[in-house]
Amino acid sequence: MSMPKEEGLDHSLAFLKEGYEFILHRRKSFQSNVFETTLLGKKAICLGGKEGAALFYDPDKFIRGGAAPNRLVKTLFGEGGVQTLDGEQHRNRKAMFMSIMTKTHLQQLDKLLESEWEKTSEQWEKIDQLTLYEESQKILMKVACDWAGVPLDDANKRTEQMRCLFESPAAVGPAHWKGRTSRSKAEDWIAGLVEQVRNGNLHATKEGALRVFSEHRDSDGKLLPVRVVAVEVLNILRPIVAISIYIAFAALALHQFPGERERLKKGDGSIRRFVQEVRRFYPFFPATMAKVKQDFEWEGYQFKEGTLTLLDLYGNNHDPHLWEQPDLFRPDRFLDWKESPFDFIPQGGGDFDMGHRCAGEWVTIQVMEVSVDFLVNRLQYNVSEQDYSYSHSSMPSMPKSQMILSDVQKTSN
Ligand code: HEM
């Protein structure tokens, strides 16, 4: 049987224009969770729905090596990182990441974050207004470094480097190249620290990523190359700083859905459900990608070895077959969510240990919970008139004015 296929030579421009909704639009018009298209001159298969996601996360069917475009590897991921590994190498590296996600270590992160929110918001009382996206990045960078055992030499410079890593993958021209330069500078910085940990000149905390990753041994019993450790430590620091995007979206939701804010304040609503709905509702990553490992057939369709395959992350979170009225912001939908690993997938799906699901999903939820609690219960502020719109095509997307807050006052605990 032949797969539903988009006519035309290449659809890369449509992908750029329709952005997050590119795959879902076509899934709806083909009435199919699988279709074929052409991106950057190459055949690509798009998958969606729960079954499509379950297929995508079958390691016997898909591999990651060689799937990610170079511009992503050179900015967001870094070379030799966990995202690009398969099989035993991936299992070993992923276990290294998950080993720092223990309950006690995550509780430490909570404490660091609460204390940094406290300190920083005191400073906010002294200024007229601030941009939440930018300010929360400074908080997150400090917390991420403390948590990872990384001594932060120049907070502003390093925070800016982290931001460039996640703002630049889809950018064109100088903004993209700034991302590449930021990567090499940030890797140089962390690589220097890894060497100091290894030769005993830096006593990084025992549970932090810097020490754990520097001492980690791969499946052959060897220490990882210094540059790879740097890439993996940045795989902790960078995405923690990127949670600033979700914090800006959470502040937008609190502003645009004041009823939900009231419920949180009164204790009627749940911060967890609010945070989950922010992650479901707002755009972050449109899709993730892999390559067909070897020829196979699924639902009568042929998948040929080496074919690029995209999984519709944003689309599954907005799929009307999976969510009632998906375009409404309604945190209480999570009251009766059945917790499938394949429907709610803003940070990937499937299994944490065996698959490529985001290693930092618990960190993200926790950081957002602490931050939303602070915004609702510990601060009073005005939201100035500004551009609240956000794009469905630029990546990453965020509220255009990045959430400008004014007259911030702390309330008593
Ligand atoms: C800011 C919010 C975040 C979003 C939207 C996000 C999203 C994602 C997505 C979509 C993937 C790929 C899943 C796949 O390809 O199947 C991923 C992987 C990953 N994420 Fe996150 N993430 C976030 C935060 C974090 C945090 C805070 C950390 C670390 C503390 C982290 C560490 C990782 C790592 C190490 C991987 C690679 C996992 C693997 O390949 O096995 N992420 N994330």
Short mmCIF file of C-alpha atoms in Angstrom, two decimals, residues 231-400:
data_model
loop_
_atom_site.label_atom_id
_atom_site.label_comp_id
_atom_site.label_asym_id
_atom_site.label_seq_id
_atom_site.Cartn_x
_atom_site.Cartn_y
_atom_site.Cartn_z
CA VAL A 231 28.68 18.71 25.76
CA GLU A 232 26.75 16.64 28.33
CA VAL A 233 27.18 19.16 31.17
CA LEU A 234 25.81 21.78 28.77
CA ASN A 235 22.92 19.36 28.16
CA ILE A 236 22.03 20.13 31.80
CA LEU A 237 22.79 23.87 31.99
CA ARG A 238 21.33 24.97 28.64
CA PRO A 239 17.88 23.38 28.94
CA ILE A 240 17.48 24.53 32.55
CA VAL A 241 17.99 28.10 31.29
CA ALA A 242 15.55 27.38 28.45
CA ILE A 243 12.78 26.76 31.00
CA SER A 244 12.62 30.59 30.97
CA ILE A 245 10.50 30.17 27.81
CA TYR A 246 7.93 28.11 29.73
CA ILE A 247 8.09 30.57 32.66
CA ALA A 248 7.25 33.41 30.25
CA PHE A 249 4.37 31.34 28.83
CA ALA A 250 3.17 30.50 32.35
CA ALA A 251 3.12 34.22 33.21
CA LEU A 252 1.20 34.85 30.00
CA ALA A 253 -1.35 32.17 30.92
CA LEU A 254 -1.74 33.65 34.42
CA HIS A 255 -2.43 37.00 32.79
CA GLN A 256 -4.73 35.82 30.01
CA PHE A 257 -6.70 33.32 32.09
CA PRO A 258 -7.23 35.28 35.33
CA GLY A 259 -9.83 32.75 36.50
CA GLU A 260 -7.11 30.09 36.61
CA ARG A 261 -4.84 32.46 38.53
CA GLU A 262 -7.59 33.08 41.08
CA ARG A 263 -8.16 29.35 41.53
CA LEU A 264 -4.44 28.80 42.16
CA LYS A 265 -4.37 31.62 44.64
CA LYS A 266 -7.34 30.27 46.55
CA GLY A 267 -5.91 26.76 46.44
CA ASP A 268 -8.85 25.48 44.31
CA GLY A 269 -6.70 24.66 41.32
CA SER A 270 -3.53 22.65 41.25
CA ILE A 271 -0.17 24.09 40.28
CA ARG A 272 0.82 20.70 38.81
CA ARG A 273 -2.17 20.67 36.45
CA PHE A 274 -1.58 24.32 35.49
CA VAL A 275 2.06 23.56 34.66
CA GLN A 276 1.10 20.48 32.65
CA GLU A 277 -1.40 22.53 30.65
CA VAL A 278 1.24 25.21 29.94
CA ARG A 279 3.51 22.46 28.60
CA ARG A 280 0.69 20.99 26.50
CA PHE A 281 -0.80 24.22 25.21
CA TYR A 282 2.14 26.44 24.23
CA PRO A 283 4.62 25.63 21.46
CA PHE A 284 8.18 24.62 22.29
CA PHE A 285 9.63 21.86 20.07
CA PRO A 286 7.54 21.11 16.98
CA ALA A 287 8.92 17.62 16.32
CA THR A 288 11.76 15.25 17.01
CA MET A 289 13.49 13.14 14.41
CA ALA A 290 15.09 9.77 13.74
CA LYS A 291 16.01 7.51 10.82
CA VAL A 292 14.52 4.16 9.87
CA LYS A 293 16.94 1.51 11.20
CA GLN A 294 16.14 -1.15 8.61
CA ASP A 295 13.31 -1.82 6.16
CA PHE A 296 10.01 -2.72 7.82
CA GLU A 297 6.28 -2.63 7.20
CA TRP A 298 3.71 -0.94 9.48
CA GLU A 299 -0.03 -0.87 8.87
CA GLY A 300 0.65 -1.91 5.30
CA TYR A 301 3.13 0.93 4.64
CA GLN A 302 6.77 0.43 3.74
CA PHE A 303 9.46 2.17 5.79
CA LYS A 304 12.79 2.09 3.97
CA GLU A 305 16.13 2.01 5.81
CA GLY A 306 17.66 5.45 6.31
CA THR A 307 14.44 7.45 5.72
CA LEU A 308 14.22 10.57 7.87
CA THR A 309 11.17 10.37 10.15
CA LEU A 310 9.61 13.15 12.23
CA LEU A 311 7.38 12.66 15.25
CA ASP A 312 4.73 15.35 15.72
CA LEU A 313 5.30 16.52 19.32
CA TYR A 314 3.25 19.71 19.13
CA GLY A 315 0.59 17.99 17.05
CA ASN A 316 0.03 15.17 19.55
CA ASN A 317 -0.50 17.76 22.28
CA HIS A 318 -3.14 19.40 20.09
CA ASP A 319 -4.67 16.33 18.48
CA PRO A 320 -8.50 16.47 18.71
CA HIS A 321 -8.55 12.64 18.80
CA LEU A 322 -6.47 12.72 21.97
CA TRP A 323 -7.69 15.89 23.72
CA GLU A 324 -11.15 17.37 24.04
CA GLN A 325 -11.15 20.91 22.65
CA PRO A 326 -7.35 20.97 22.44
CA ASP A 327 -7.21 24.67 21.63
CA LEU A 328 -8.72 25.69 24.97
CA PHE A 329 -6.46 26.31 27.97
CA ARG A 330 -8.02 24.04 30.56
CA PRO A 331 -5.69 22.65 33.29
CA ASP A 332 -8.44 20.45 34.73
CA ARG A 333 -8.24 18.22 31.67
CA PHE A 334 -5.35 16.58 33.53
CA LEU A 335 -7.76 15.41 36.25
CA ASP A 336 -8.77 12.48 34.09
CA TRP A 337 -5.68 12.10 31.94
CA LYS A 338 -4.77 8.41 31.60
CA GLU A 339 -0.99 9.08 31.69
CA SER A 340 -0.07 7.52 28.38
CA PRO A 341 3.62 7.95 27.46
CA PHE A 342 2.57 8.69 23.88
CA ASP A 343 -0.15 11.39 23.90
CA PHE A 344 1.25 14.20 26.09
CA ILE A 345 4.74 14.59 24.64
CA PRO A 346 6.09 18.16 24.80
CA GLN A 347 9.43 16.68 25.88
CA GLY A 348 9.28 13.50 23.86
CA GLY A 349 7.53 10.23 24.71
CA GLY A 350 8.18 6.61 25.59
CA ASP A 351 10.60 5.54 28.25
CA PHE A 352 13.23 7.63 30.06
CA ASP A 353 15.88 4.94 30.50
CA MET A 354 15.66 2.97 27.27
CA GLY A 355 14.44 5.70 24.93
CA HIS A 356 15.24 9.32 24.13
CA ARG A 357 12.51 10.91 26.25
CA CYS A 358 13.78 14.14 27.82
CA ALA A 359 16.08 13.44 30.77
CA GLY A 360 15.04 16.73 32.32
CA GLU A 361 11.26 16.43 32.29
CA TRP A 362 10.98 16.12 36.09
CA VAL A 363 13.41 19.03 36.48
CA THR A 364 11.26 21.10 34.11
CA ILE A 365 8.02 20.34 35.95
CA GLN A 366 9.60 21.09 39.30
CA VAL A 367 11.24 24.34 38.20
CA MET A 368 7.96 25.49 36.69
CA GLU A 369 5.99 24.57 39.81
CA VAL A 370 8.30 26.55 42.07
CA SER A 371 8.27 29.49 39.64
CA VAL A 372 4.48 29.54 39.18
CA ASP A 373 3.99 29.30 42.93
CA PHE A 374 6.26 32.31 43.31
CA LEU A 375 4.46 34.32 40.65
CA VAL A 376 1.05 33.55 42.14
CA ASN A 377 1.64 33.47 45.86
CA ARG A 378 4.80 35.39 46.62
CA LEU A 379 4.73 38.34 44.25
CA GLN A 380 2.40 41.15 43.31
CA TYR A 381 3.05 42.85 40.00
CA ASN A 382 1.42 44.63 37.11
CA VAL A 383 1.57 43.34 33.59
CA SER A 384 2.21 46.37 31.39
CA GLU A 385 0.41 46.79 28.07
CA GLN A 386 2.59 44.87 25.60
CA ASP A 387 2.55 42.45 22.69
CA TYR A 388 1.26 39.17 24.13
CA SER A 389 1.17 37.41 20.78
CA TYR A 390 3.48 34.51 19.99
CA SER A 391 4.41 33.00 16.69
CA HIS A 392 3.43 29.52 15.55
CA SER A 393 6.35 29.45 13.17
CA SER A 394 9.44 31.00 14.78
CA MET A 395 11.38 28.54 16.88
CA PRO A 396 11.64 28.80 19.76
CA SER A 397 8.38 30.66 20.14
CA MET A 398 7.67 32.94 23.10
CA PRO A 399 5.45 35.90 23.99
CA LYS A 400 6.69 38.72 21.72
#
